[in-house]
XYZ file of C-alpha atoms in Angstrom:
458
model
C 90.670 93.468 36.252
C 93.177 94.507 38.857
C 96.645 92.942 38.086
C 95.817 91.897 34.598
C 98.820 91.672 32.449
C 98.734 94.440 29.763
C 98.756 93.379 26.089
C 101.987 93.230 24.217
C 102.075 96.472 22.043
C 103.784 97.753 19.042
C 103.695 101.442 18.244
C 104.292 102.838 14.780
C 104.231 106.633 14.602
C 105.205 109.825 12.678
C 104.361 108.147 9.269
C 101.811 108.874 6.638
C 99.008 106.480 7.027
C 96.611 105.202 4.129
C 94.022 103.260 6.074
C 92.012 102.031 2.924
C 88.891 102.050 5.156
C 85.427 102.713 3.749
C 86.071 106.550 3.883
C 89.589 106.216 2.453
C 90.830 107.922 5.605
C 94.402 109.119 5.370
C 96.800 110.854 7.866
C 99.771 112.925 6.650
C 101.423 112.021 9.904
C 99.834 109.400 12.039
C 100.121 106.467 14.294
C 99.070 102.820 14.571
C 99.015 100.842 17.897
C 99.131 97.083 17.719
C 98.099 95.004 20.670
C 98.626 91.212 20.705
C 98.683 91.059 16.974
C 95.538 93.038 16.386
C 95.186 96.820 15.534
C 94.194 98.623 18.617
C 94.179 102.222 17.485
C 94.954 104.347 14.468
C 94.829 108.158 14.134
C 96.588 111.489 13.404
C 99.622 112.557 15.256
C 101.796 110.588 17.607
C 100.429 107.669 19.634
C 98.757 108.382 22.989
C 101.162 108.698 25.974
C 101.328 106.282 28.803
C 100.620 103.054 26.841
C 101.571 100.025 28.802
C 103.272 96.941 27.559
C 105.005 98.697 24.640
C 107.626 96.263 23.447
C 108.616 98.135 20.280
C 108.291 101.584 19.195
C 109.015 102.410 15.471
C 109.660 105.951 14.256
C 107.984 105.981 10.805
C 109.341 109.381 9.796
C 109.713 109.398 5.874
C 107.410 106.366 5.467
C 103.945 105.526 4.386
C 102.069 102.776 6.295
C 99.405 100.694 4.459
C 97.628 97.476 4.887
C 99.650 94.478 3.913
C 98.960 93.468 0.262
C 96.628 90.567 -0.564
C 97.447 88.303 -3.450
C 94.361 86.596 -4.875
C 96.023 84.291 -7.458
C 99.369 82.508 -7.898
C 101.092 79.343 -8.879
C 103.969 78.880 -6.442
C 105.536 75.811 -8.048
C 106.180 77.836 -11.265
C 109.073 79.620 -9.504
C 111.443 76.914 -10.794
C 110.296 77.159 -14.384
C 110.589 80.882 -15.008
C 111.865 82.363 -18.304
C 110.432 79.590 -20.617
C 108.112 79.873 -23.567
C 109.056 83.626 -23.584
C 106.993 84.651 -26.676
C 103.995 82.338 -26.503
C 100.285 82.849 -25.991
C 98.633 80.985 -23.181
C 97.654 77.725 -24.917
C 101.082 77.377 -26.574
C 102.822 78.265 -23.334
C 100.826 75.613 -21.486
C 101.488 72.952 -24.083
C 105.279 73.645 -23.703
C 105.263 73.765 -19.941
C 102.783 70.900 -18.940
C 105.320 68.173 -19.720
C 107.877 69.925 -17.429
C 105.393 70.556 -14.625
C 104.198 66.927 -14.712
C 107.675 65.938 -13.301
C 107.581 68.041 -10.118
C 107.385 66.403 -6.617
C 106.924 67.573 -3.091
C 110.588 68.406 -2.499
C 110.945 70.645 -5.522
C 107.562 72.235 -4.680
C 108.807 73.041 -1.187
C 111.836 74.902 -2.669
C 109.575 76.660 -5.282
C 107.138 77.860 -2.656
C 109.802 79.328 -0.560
C 111.123 81.326 -3.490
C 107.627 82.522 -4.374
C 106.743 83.519 -0.879
C 110.157 85.263 -0.413
C 109.321 87.530 -3.457
C 105.825 88.136 -2.137
C 106.876 89.140 1.365
C 109.662 91.416 -0.023
C 107.135 93.242 -2.132
C 104.739 93.915 0.774
C 102.303 90.957 0.566
C 100.970 89.586 3.786
C 98.249 87.217 2.454
C 98.378 85.045 -0.624
C 96.501 82.406 -2.468
C 98.212 79.621 -4.261
C 96.383 77.739 -7.066
C 98.144 74.380 -7.224
C 96.699 71.984 -9.680
C 99.413 69.580 -10.722
C 99.766 66.374 -8.723
C 101.857 63.812 -10.614
C 101.643 60.346 -9.670
C 104.435 59.496 -7.068
C 104.944 63.134 -6.249
C 104.497 62.819 -2.672
C 102.601 65.164 -0.326
C 102.760 68.156 -2.536
C 100.174 70.317 -0.959
C 101.646 69.551 2.487
C 105.064 70.518 1.400
C 103.865 73.719 0.045
C 101.967 74.555 3.280
C 104.975 73.869 5.315
C 107.132 76.079 3.174
C 104.749 79.000 3.480
C 104.435 78.616 7.299
C 108.147 78.604 7.678
C 108.322 82.151 6.174
C 105.234 83.564 7.928
C 102.842 84.528 5.217
C 99.058 84.269 5.730
C 97.844 81.666 3.212
C 94.952 80.245 1.302
C 96.114 76.953 -0.173
C 93.875 75.515 -2.863
C 93.509 71.908 -3.779
C 93.523 72.355 -7.489
C 93.099 69.646 -10.041
C 93.234 68.632 -13.857
C 90.942 65.765 -15.115
C 90.607 66.404 -18.844
C 93.760 65.207 -20.732
C 94.449 65.454 -24.424
C 92.616 62.230 -25.207
C 89.419 63.924 -23.954
C 90.031 67.221 -25.813
C 91.911 68.949 -22.996
C 95.426 70.644 -23.166
C 97.275 68.729 -20.445
C 98.985 65.366 -21.191
C 97.031 62.539 -19.962
C 99.940 61.624 -17.603
C 99.423 64.967 -15.759
C 95.605 64.526 -14.898
C 93.804 62.645 -12.230
C 90.543 60.785 -11.927
C 87.494 62.696 -10.804
C 86.780 60.422 -7.838
C 90.426 60.827 -6.649
C 90.293 64.539 -6.956
C 87.129 64.889 -4.841
C 88.502 62.537 -2.171
C 91.908 64.452 -2.033
C 90.076 67.826 -1.945
C 87.848 66.820 0.959
C 90.829 65.430 2.838
C 92.766 68.678 2.199
C 89.827 70.679 3.844
C 89.549 68.368 6.765
C 93.357 68.282 7.316
C 94.129 72.015 6.976
C 91.302 74.425 6.698
C 91.154 76.743 9.725
C 88.127 79.114 9.611
C 88.804 80.886 12.939
C 89.422 84.687 13.205
C 93.062 85.371 12.511
C 93.696 82.097 10.738
C 96.922 81.650 8.975
C 95.624 78.853 6.757
C 92.440 78.510 4.717
C 91.830 75.884 2.028
C 89.771 76.353 -1.146
C 88.772 73.893 -3.834
C 90.104 74.856 -7.256
C 89.733 72.925 -10.493
C 92.191 74.373 -12.928
C 90.184 75.643 -15.831
C 87.295 74.833 -18.249
C 89.827 73.380 -20.801
C 91.556 71.068 -18.344
C 88.746 69.650 -16.269
C 85.431 67.862 -17.050
C 81.956 69.241 -16.448
C 81.327 66.475 -13.888
C 84.227 67.677 -11.895
C 83.211 71.272 -11.921
C 79.598 70.450 -10.723
C 80.755 68.017 -8.115
C 83.637 70.312 -6.815
C 80.997 73.116 -6.274
C 78.755 70.758 -4.351
C 81.718 69.601 -2.180
C 82.971 73.059 -1.473
C 79.516 74.241 -0.298
C 79.016 71.174 1.834
C 82.401 71.805 3.545
C 81.903 75.676 3.700
C 84.968 76.575 1.760
C 85.515 78.807 -1.237
C 85.878 77.866 -4.984
C 88.546 79.148 -7.367
C 89.431 78.653 -11.136
C 90.657 80.445 -14.185
C 88.018 82.215 -16.368
C 87.786 84.134 -19.505
C 91.581 84.533 -19.684
C 91.999 84.582 -23.454
C 90.032 84.644 -26.699
C 91.187 81.081 -27.450
C 89.418 79.871 -24.111
C 86.209 81.535 -25.152
C 86.234 79.781 -28.479
C 87.192 76.504 -26.711
C 84.154 76.807 -24.449
C 81.855 77.662 -27.401
C 82.971 74.601 -29.435
C 82.934 72.138 -26.396
C 79.959 73.405 -24.300
C 78.003 75.423 -26.817
C 78.319 78.584 -24.721
C 80.986 81.108 -23.418
C 82.836 80.754 -20.103
C 80.476 82.837 -17.920
C 77.365 81.024 -19.070
C 79.126 77.726 -18.612
C 80.213 78.548 -15.120
C 76.609 79.576 -14.381
C 75.434 76.216 -15.712
C 77.628 74.265 -13.368
C 76.981 76.234 -10.238
C 80.114 78.340 -10.281
C 78.680 81.853 -9.849
C 78.346 83.171 -6.203
C 79.808 85.101 -3.348
C 81.982 82.013 -2.560
C 83.621 82.019 -6.034
C 86.442 83.970 -7.623
C 87.951 83.627 -11.004
C 91.425 84.532 -12.196
C 91.912 86.951 -15.034
C 88.384 87.467 -16.537
C 89.934 89.429 -19.495
C 87.326 88.627 -22.146
C 84.093 89.656 -20.469
C 81.009 91.210 -22.210
C 78.519 93.565 -20.430
C 76.311 90.535 -19.749
C 79.193 88.647 -18.132
C 80.057 91.537 -15.923
C 76.468 91.937 -14.902
C 76.256 88.262 -13.913
C 79.338 88.592 -11.782
C 77.983 91.672 -10.070
C 74.595 90.312 -9.370
C 76.131 87.055 -7.951
C 79.018 88.666 -6.058
C 81.496 86.488 -8.031
C 85.043 87.779 -7.544
C 87.919 88.443 -9.936
C 91.629 88.132 -9.499
C 93.154 90.800 -11.810
C 96.616 89.759 -13.089
C 97.908 92.644 -15.279
C 101.458 91.570 -15.705
C 100.759 87.906 -16.638
C 97.964 89.085 -19.002
C 100.465 91.300 -20.776
C 103.237 88.688 -20.714
C 100.890 86.150 -22.447
C 99.291 88.835 -24.733
C 95.846 87.854 -23.189
C 94.447 91.393 -23.343
C 93.298 94.009 -20.929
C 90.669 93.043 -18.381
C 87.749 95.503 -17.926
C 88.462 96.379 -14.501
C 87.026 99.899 -14.327
C 83.734 98.545 -15.746
C 83.713 95.697 -13.218
C 84.270 98.079 -10.370
C 81.529 100.348 -11.514
C 79.193 97.357 -11.634
C 80.099 96.299 -8.085
C 82.234 93.270 -8.979
C 84.668 92.303 -6.183
C 88.130 92.676 -7.691
C 91.546 91.945 -6.273
C 95.060 91.712 -7.640
C 97.099 88.528 -8.386
C 100.616 87.906 -9.411
C 99.791 84.759 -11.272
C 102.370 82.069 -11.766
C 106.007 83.230 -11.919
C 106.319 81.356 -15.202
C 104.182 84.157 -16.605
C 105.181 86.931 -14.303
C 108.850 86.303 -13.582
C 109.178 88.998 -10.895
C 106.893 87.233 -8.530
C 106.107 90.442 -6.747
C 102.684 91.744 -5.780
C 103.816 95.280 -4.954
C 104.641 96.005 -8.619
C 101.175 94.904 -9.601
C 99.782 98.133 -8.026
C 101.591 100.239 -10.728
C 101.039 97.830 -13.606
C 97.231 97.631 -12.797
C 97.015 101.396 -12.994
C 99.074 101.623 -16.229
C 97.474 98.783 -18.064
C 93.853 99.835 -17.325
C 94.643 103.373 -18.797
C 95.792 101.864 -22.098
C 92.320 102.135 -23.470
C 92.703 105.807 -23.525
C 91.132 106.893 -20.229
C 93.689 108.658 -17.935
C 91.260 108.188 -14.977
C 90.400 104.562 -15.694
C 92.096 103.619 -12.481
C 93.410 105.993 -9.845
C 96.431 105.459 -7.547
C 93.987 105.019 -4.640
C 91.872 102.620 -6.530
C 94.981 100.496 -7.336
C 95.912 100.475 -3.674
C 92.449 99.409 -2.770
C 92.438 96.579 -5.296
C 95.733 95.290 -3.709
C 94.319 95.493 -0.151
C 90.568 95.605 0.574
C 89.616 94.419 -2.798
C 91.741 91.249 -2.377
C 90.343 90.796 1.172
C 86.842 90.972 -0.157
C 87.516 88.511 -2.949
C 88.932 86.032 -0.363
C 85.943 86.633 2.064
C 88.335 88.003 4.698
C 87.385 91.722 4.577
C 86.279 91.737 8.228
C 89.956 90.598 9.235
C 92.372 92.187 6.831
C 92.673 94.678 4.008
C 92.533 97.957 5.907
C 94.147 99.633 8.885
C 91.266 99.842 11.390
C 90.906 98.907 15.112
C 89.872 95.241 15.547
C 91.518 94.057 12.350
C 94.610 91.840 12.150
C 97.931 93.803 12.309
C 98.968 92.903 8.772
C 100.842 96.110 7.941
C 103.423 97.368 5.431
C 105.724 100.326 6.203
C 107.153 101.621 2.992
C 110.205 104.001 2.910
C 109.418 106.969 0.625
C 112.052 109.607 1.542
C 114.824 108.145 -0.574
C 116.095 109.311 -4.002
C 113.428 107.365 -5.847
C 110.422 108.868 -4.110
C 111.281 111.980 -2.046
C 110.143 114.437 -4.753
C 106.596 112.988 -4.941
C 104.508 114.837 -2.446
C 101.670 112.489 -2.393
C 102.694 109.321 -0.487
C 100.111 106.961 -2.123
C 101.288 108.184 -5.509
C 104.831 107.503 -4.495
C 103.905 103.908 -3.791
C 101.662 103.217 -6.670
C 103.010 105.302 -9.457
C 106.679 105.323 -8.676
C 109.181 102.466 -8.282
C 108.239 100.021 -5.624
C 109.556 101.476 -2.368
C 111.804 99.575 -0.041
C 110.024 97.916 2.914
C 111.335 98.970 6.328
C 108.897 96.701 8.109
C 106.219 94.106 7.153
C 104.021 92.636 9.959
C 101.781 89.686 9.751
C 99.470 89.371 12.799
C 101.863 91.909 14.521
C 104.877 89.677 13.965
C 107.820 91.002 11.749
C 108.348 88.919 8.583
C 110.519 91.539 6.740
C 112.849 94.140 8.427
C 114.876 96.717 6.395
C 113.984 94.762 3.195
C 115.159 91.393 4.354
C 113.280 88.260 5.401
C 113.170 87.756 9.076
C 112.446 84.014 9.210
C 114.461 82.576 6.323
C 118.122 82.836 5.010
C 117.648 84.453 1.509
C 120.889 83.036 0.188
C 119.897 79.608 1.149
C 116.419 79.953 -0.327
C 118.056 81.195 -3.552
C 120.432 78.225 -3.721
C 117.621 75.671 -3.029
C 115.565 77.296 -5.785
C 118.340 77.208 -8.355
C 119.130 73.575 -7.480
C 115.444 72.629 -7.771
C 115.238 74.279 -11.251
C 118.234 72.518 -12.446
C 116.909 69.190 -11.179
C 113.500 69.576 -12.667
C 115.149 70.571 -16.090
C 117.157 67.391 -15.941
C 114.024 65.233 -15.623
C 112.508 66.369 -18.837
């Protein structure tokens, strides 16, 4: 139309580009054009001449451009309880920390969420899930505080309304003071979906329903949560098959292993993803593949808690959707997603297969794999025209990377490169390694104060 205002464009050029599209297209020196927050063009060489409405032109010489990373599992509130129970397996770690977590409130969660999001953004993450399941009585609007904190820093977000309903008196691990009634959980979960879930293209906020784990919720809650999520059209998330102790717990309590239990309560399907899935038999992997059930692979946390090595190569070969997760920062104290690329590659080679996971497979796990797990692969996860401009520009010409000829290997196998630019929907959220929308020193001080306050309540 004559006189139509041209779109607002950002041009990034002269950089290596790993698109992570279906053909794994890469350009040794290429360009990306962003128009009004959406990728308009990507290709080899410099950007086309004569583009109108270019508000910013970035010289990417010495850089690798990738999709922004996608984090499929986290516990933001744990940012203020890092470094505790350092030498414990999962169940012992939980028993030590549940009494601490049962004293959080919305103000402390806001500070913890900002710390967690800061670490994610600075490590190249543009979309993240948080699995929040601790709602102490009198804790205030905890989920609302978390959502507010995330929005302030500019991360694309899937908030989950998690829950615990099986306390120690019913054979669970959490103290009874930390659990909720099933009916209250279901009401709060539906209210969270109605209040916040935005399913539109480019949404900055999704909501999922996420009872914590088989050993902390009742069977009734698992069934009713699945029914609720499907009635509301949102996804389901929980922990599954994380440790050998969990498998034994399920067999003693339910008479079957975790995957069979999930199947019995309606928790397998394309709208479901599980965190960890370390202890999976061939039959379990086959059921996940047949139903499209997703997996959040959390290699650092699994190592920290001595949970074991997930069979990620076998899952991928079977067609299981797999993404990467940080997990809570009380079991992955760095809180970074970018470093999980390298750790996923290394951990999955420990069984003696040097090709168990390649650098490009690791990058795919952290981008398109995660997007598929979250049901957002039509919007994010690759650098393709029509997708959201969630992009990471990594500097790989410095002393730590300049001698690695393969840019993707520099990112995945080397030290995590510094970020020169991170865009979410075309908007900068990290520039030259620093947060754009928050004072990092103020965030650090608020987190330290929140950690001290929480410790004083125990």
